[in-house]
PDB file of C-alpha atoms in Angstrom:
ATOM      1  CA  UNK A1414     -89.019 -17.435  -9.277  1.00 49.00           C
ATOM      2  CA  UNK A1415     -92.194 -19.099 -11.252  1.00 63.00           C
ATOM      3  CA  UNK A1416     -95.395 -16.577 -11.167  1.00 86.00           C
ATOM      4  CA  UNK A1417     -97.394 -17.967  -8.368  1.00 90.00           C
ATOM      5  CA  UNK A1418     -99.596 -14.833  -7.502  1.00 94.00           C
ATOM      6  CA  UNK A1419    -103.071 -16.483  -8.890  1.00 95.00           C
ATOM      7  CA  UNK A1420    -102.257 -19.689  -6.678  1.00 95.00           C
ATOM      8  CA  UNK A1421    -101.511 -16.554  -3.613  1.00 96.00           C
ATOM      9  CA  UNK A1422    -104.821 -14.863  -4.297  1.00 96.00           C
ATOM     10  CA  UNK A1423    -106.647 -18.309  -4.103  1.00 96.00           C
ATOM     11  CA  UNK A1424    -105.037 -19.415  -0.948  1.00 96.00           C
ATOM     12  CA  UNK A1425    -105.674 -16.472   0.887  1.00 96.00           C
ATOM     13  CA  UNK A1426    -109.537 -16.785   0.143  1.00 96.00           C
ATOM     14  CA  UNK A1427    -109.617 -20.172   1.148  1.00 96.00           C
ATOM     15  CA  UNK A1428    -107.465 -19.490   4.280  1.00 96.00           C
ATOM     16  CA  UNK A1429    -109.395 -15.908   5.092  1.00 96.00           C
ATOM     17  CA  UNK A1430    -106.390 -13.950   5.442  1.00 95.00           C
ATOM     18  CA  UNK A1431    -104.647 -11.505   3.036  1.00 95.00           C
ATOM     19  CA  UNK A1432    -102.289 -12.623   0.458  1.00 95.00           C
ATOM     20  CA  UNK A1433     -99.412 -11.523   2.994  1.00 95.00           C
ATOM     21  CA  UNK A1434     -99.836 -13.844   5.238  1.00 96.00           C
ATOM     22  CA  UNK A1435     -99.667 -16.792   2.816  1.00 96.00           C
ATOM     23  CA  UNK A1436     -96.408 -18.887   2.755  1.00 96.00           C
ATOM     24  CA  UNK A1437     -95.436 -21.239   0.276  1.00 96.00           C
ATOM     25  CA  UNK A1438     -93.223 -24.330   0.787  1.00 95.00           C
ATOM     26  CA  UNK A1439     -90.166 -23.711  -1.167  1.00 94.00           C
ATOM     27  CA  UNK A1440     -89.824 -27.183  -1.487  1.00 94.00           C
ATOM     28  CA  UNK A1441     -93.110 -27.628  -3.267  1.00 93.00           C
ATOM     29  CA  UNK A1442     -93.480 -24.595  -5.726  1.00 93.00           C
ATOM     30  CA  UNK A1443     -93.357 -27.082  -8.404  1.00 92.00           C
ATOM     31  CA  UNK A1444     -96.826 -28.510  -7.219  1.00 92.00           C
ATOM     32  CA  UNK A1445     -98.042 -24.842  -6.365  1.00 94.00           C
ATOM     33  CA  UNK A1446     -97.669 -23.791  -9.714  1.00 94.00           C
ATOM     34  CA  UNK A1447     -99.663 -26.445 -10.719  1.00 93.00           C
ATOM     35  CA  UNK A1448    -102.455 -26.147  -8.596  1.00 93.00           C
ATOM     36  CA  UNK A1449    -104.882 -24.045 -10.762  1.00 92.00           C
ATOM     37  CA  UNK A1450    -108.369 -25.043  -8.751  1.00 94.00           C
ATOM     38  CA  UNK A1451    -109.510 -24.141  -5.645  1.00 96.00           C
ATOM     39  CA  UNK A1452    -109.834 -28.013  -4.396  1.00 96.00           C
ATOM     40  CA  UNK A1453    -105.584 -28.199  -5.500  1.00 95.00           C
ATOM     41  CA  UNK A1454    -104.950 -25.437  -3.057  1.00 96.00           C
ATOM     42  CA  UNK A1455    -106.645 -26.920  -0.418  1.00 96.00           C
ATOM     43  CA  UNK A1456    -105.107 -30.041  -0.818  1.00 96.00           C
ATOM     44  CA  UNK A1457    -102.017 -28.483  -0.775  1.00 96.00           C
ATOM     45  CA  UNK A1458    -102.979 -26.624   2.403  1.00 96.00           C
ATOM     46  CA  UNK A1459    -104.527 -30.153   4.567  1.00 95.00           C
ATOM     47  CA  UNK A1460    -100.315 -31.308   3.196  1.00 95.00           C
ATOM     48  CA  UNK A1461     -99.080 -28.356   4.850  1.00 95.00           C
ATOM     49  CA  UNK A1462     -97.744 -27.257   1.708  1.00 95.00           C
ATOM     50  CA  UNK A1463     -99.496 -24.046   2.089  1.00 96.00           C
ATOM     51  CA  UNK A1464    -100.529 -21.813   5.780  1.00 96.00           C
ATOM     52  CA  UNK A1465    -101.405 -18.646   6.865  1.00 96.00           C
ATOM     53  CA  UNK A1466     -98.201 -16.790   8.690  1.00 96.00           C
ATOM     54  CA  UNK A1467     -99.197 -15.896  12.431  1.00 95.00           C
ATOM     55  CA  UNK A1468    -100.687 -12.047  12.523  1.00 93.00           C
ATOM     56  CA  UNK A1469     -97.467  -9.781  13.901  1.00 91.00           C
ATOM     57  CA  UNK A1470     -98.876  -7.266  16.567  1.00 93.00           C
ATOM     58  CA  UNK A1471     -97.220  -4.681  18.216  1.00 95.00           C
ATOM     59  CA  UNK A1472     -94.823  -5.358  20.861  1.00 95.00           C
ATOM     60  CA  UNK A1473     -96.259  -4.218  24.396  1.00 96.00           C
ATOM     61  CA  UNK A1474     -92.079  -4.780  25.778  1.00 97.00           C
ATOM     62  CA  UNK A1475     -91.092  -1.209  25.404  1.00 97.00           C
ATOM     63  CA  UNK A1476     -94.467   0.004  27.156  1.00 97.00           C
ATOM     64  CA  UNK A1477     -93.966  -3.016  29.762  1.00 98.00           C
ATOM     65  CA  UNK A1478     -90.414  -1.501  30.849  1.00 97.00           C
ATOM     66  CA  UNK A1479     -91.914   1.818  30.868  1.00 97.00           C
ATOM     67  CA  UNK A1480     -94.255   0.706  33.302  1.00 97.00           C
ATOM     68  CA  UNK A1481     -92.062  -0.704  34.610  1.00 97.00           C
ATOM     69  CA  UNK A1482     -90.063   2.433  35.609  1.00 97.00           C
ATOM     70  CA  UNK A1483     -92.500   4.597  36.401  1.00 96.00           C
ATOM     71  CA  UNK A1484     -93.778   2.249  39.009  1.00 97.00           C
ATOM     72  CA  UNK A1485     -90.403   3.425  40.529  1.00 95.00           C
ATOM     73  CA  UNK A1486     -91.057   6.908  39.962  1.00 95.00           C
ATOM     74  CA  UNK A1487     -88.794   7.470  36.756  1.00 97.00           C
ATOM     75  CA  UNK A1488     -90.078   9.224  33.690  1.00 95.00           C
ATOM     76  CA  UNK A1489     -92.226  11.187  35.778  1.00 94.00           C
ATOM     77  CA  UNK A1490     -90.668  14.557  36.197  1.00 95.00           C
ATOM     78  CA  UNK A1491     -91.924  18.154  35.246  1.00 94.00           C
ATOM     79  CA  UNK A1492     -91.319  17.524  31.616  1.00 95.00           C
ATOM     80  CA  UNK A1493     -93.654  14.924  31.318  1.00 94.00           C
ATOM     81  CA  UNK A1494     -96.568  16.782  33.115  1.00 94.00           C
ATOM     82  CA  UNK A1495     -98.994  18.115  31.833  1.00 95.00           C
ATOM     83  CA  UNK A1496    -102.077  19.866  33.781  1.00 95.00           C
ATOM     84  CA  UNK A1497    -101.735  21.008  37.640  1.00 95.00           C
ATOM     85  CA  UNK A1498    -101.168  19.358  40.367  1.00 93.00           C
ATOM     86  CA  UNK A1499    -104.717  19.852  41.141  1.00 95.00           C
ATOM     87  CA  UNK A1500    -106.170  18.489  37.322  1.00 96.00           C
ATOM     88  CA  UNK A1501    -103.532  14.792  38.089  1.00 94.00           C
ATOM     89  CA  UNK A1502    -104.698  14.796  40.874  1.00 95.00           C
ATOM     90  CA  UNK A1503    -108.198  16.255  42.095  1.00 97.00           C
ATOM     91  CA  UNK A1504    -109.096  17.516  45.220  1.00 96.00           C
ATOM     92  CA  UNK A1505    -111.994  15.240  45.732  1.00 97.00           C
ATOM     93  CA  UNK A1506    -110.246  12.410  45.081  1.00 97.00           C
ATOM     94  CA  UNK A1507    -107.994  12.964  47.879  1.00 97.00           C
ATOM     95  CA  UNK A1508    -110.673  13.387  49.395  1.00 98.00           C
ATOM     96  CA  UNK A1509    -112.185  10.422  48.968  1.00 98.00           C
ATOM     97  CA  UNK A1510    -109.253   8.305  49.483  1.00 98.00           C
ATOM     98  CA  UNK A1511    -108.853  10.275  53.228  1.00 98.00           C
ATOM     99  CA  UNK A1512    -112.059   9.592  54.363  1.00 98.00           C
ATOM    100  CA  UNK A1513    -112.709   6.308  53.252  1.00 98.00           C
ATOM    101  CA  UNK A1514    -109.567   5.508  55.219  1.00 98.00           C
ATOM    102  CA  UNK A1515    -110.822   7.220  58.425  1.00 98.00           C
ATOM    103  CA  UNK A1516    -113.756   5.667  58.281  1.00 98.00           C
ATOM    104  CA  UNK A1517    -112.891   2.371  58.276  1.00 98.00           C
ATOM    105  CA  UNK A1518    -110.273   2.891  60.658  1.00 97.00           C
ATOM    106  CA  UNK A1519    -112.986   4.211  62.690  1.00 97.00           C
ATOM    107  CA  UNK A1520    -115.117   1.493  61.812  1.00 97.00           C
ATOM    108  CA  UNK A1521    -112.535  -1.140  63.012  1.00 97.00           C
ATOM    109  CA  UNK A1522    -111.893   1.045  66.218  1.00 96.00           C
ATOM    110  CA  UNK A1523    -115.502   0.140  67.058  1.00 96.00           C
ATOM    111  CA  UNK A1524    -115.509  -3.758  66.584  1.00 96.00           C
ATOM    112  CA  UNK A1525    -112.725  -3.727  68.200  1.00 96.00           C
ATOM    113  CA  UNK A1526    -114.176  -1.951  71.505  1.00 94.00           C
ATOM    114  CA  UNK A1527    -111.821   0.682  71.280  1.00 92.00           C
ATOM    115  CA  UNK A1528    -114.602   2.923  71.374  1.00 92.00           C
ATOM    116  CA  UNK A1529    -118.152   2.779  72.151  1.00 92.00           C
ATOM    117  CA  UNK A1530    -120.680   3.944  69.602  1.00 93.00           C
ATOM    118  CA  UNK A1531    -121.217   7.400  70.901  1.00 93.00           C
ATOM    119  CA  UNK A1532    -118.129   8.137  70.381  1.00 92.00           C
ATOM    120  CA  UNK A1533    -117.732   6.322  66.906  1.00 95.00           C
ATOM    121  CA  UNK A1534    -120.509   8.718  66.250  1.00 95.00           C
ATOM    122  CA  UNK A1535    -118.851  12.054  67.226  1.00 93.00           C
ATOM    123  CA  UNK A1536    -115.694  11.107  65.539  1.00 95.00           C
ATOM    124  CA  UNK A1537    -117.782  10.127  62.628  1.00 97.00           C
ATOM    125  CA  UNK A1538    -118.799  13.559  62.346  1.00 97.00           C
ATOM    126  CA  UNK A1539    -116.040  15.564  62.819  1.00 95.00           C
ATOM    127  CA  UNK A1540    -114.355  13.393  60.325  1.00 97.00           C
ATOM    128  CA  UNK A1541    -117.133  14.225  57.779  1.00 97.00           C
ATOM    129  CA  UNK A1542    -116.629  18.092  58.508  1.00 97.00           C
ATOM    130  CA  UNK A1543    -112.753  17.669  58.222  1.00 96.00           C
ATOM    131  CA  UNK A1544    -111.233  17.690  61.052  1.00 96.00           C
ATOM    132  CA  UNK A1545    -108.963  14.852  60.841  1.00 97.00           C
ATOM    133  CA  UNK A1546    -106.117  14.995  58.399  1.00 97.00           C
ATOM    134  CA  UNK A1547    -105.394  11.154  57.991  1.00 97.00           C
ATOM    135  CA  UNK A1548    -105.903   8.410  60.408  1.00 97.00           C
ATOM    136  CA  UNK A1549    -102.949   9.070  62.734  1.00 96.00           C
ATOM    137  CA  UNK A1550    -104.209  12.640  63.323  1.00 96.00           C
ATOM    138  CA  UNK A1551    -107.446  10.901  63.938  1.00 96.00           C
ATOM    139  CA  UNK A1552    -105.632   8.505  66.390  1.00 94.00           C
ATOM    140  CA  UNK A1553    -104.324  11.448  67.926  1.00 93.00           C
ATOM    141  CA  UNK A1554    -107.109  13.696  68.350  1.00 92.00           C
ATOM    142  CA  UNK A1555    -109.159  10.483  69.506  1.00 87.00           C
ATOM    143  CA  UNK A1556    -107.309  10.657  73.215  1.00 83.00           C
ATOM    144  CA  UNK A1557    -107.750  13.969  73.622  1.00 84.00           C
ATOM    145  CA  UNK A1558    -112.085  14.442  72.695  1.00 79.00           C
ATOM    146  CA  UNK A1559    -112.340  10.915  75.028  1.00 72.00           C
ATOM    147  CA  UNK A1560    -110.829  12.514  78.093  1.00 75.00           C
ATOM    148  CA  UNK A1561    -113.233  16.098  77.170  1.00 74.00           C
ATOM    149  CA  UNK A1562    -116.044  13.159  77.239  1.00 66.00           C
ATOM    150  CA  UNK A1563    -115.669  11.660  80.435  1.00 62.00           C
TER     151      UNK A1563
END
């Protein structure tokens, strides 16, 4: 193997890369080794005698099928955990997810005529103090404070 680490050194400055990532044609290392200027290199590189090798990253695959099974609820049991139930999973962002959902079901219930805005305004409240667990408890409840209003 001829001592081609100048020509190496060169070609990765002209190419920006690290020496690395610079391949030689084995086919041409005769005219390589000959190449002692900067304007012989990148001749050599607009032949295609010399390139810059592709960066190698880090596979995402093994993460992907990870993903992949937790989306099915593997790798997800108590030995993975760590925090409570309450720190993976806050209060107020149950919360938040409930009400939003009541509300737009309520919301909806309105356009729709289901209710006239007095009501909508009632059950708005009570679903701001709590009362309502999700929307079919809301559904459920809604029967029973329209026939109290009438």
């Amino acid at each position: 193997m001829t001592n081609v680490a100048n020509q190496r050194r060169i070609a990765a400055s002209v190419l920006d890369c690290g020496e690395n990532r610079v391949w030689f044609d084995p086919e041409r290392l005769a005219d390589i080794k000959n190449a002692i200027s900067r304007e012989d290199i990148r001749a050599l590189i607009s032949e295609g005698a010399i390139r810059a090798t592709q960066i190698r990253g880090n596979s995402r695959g093994r993460a992907r099928e990870k993903m992949a099974k937790r989306s099915y609820g593997h790798c997800r049991g108590p030995g993975r955990r760590r925090g409570a139930a309450g720190a993976r999973n806050p209060r107020k962002r149950q919360w938040i997810q409930k009400i939003r959902a009541i509300r737009k079901a309520l919301a909806s219930l309105r356009e729709s005529g289901e209710i006239d805005r007095n009501l909508y305004r009632v059950l708005y409240r009570k679903a701001a103090g709590g009362q309502f667990r999700n929307v079919a408890h809301l559904r459920a409840q809604m029967e029973i404070i329209s026939g109290r209003m009438k």
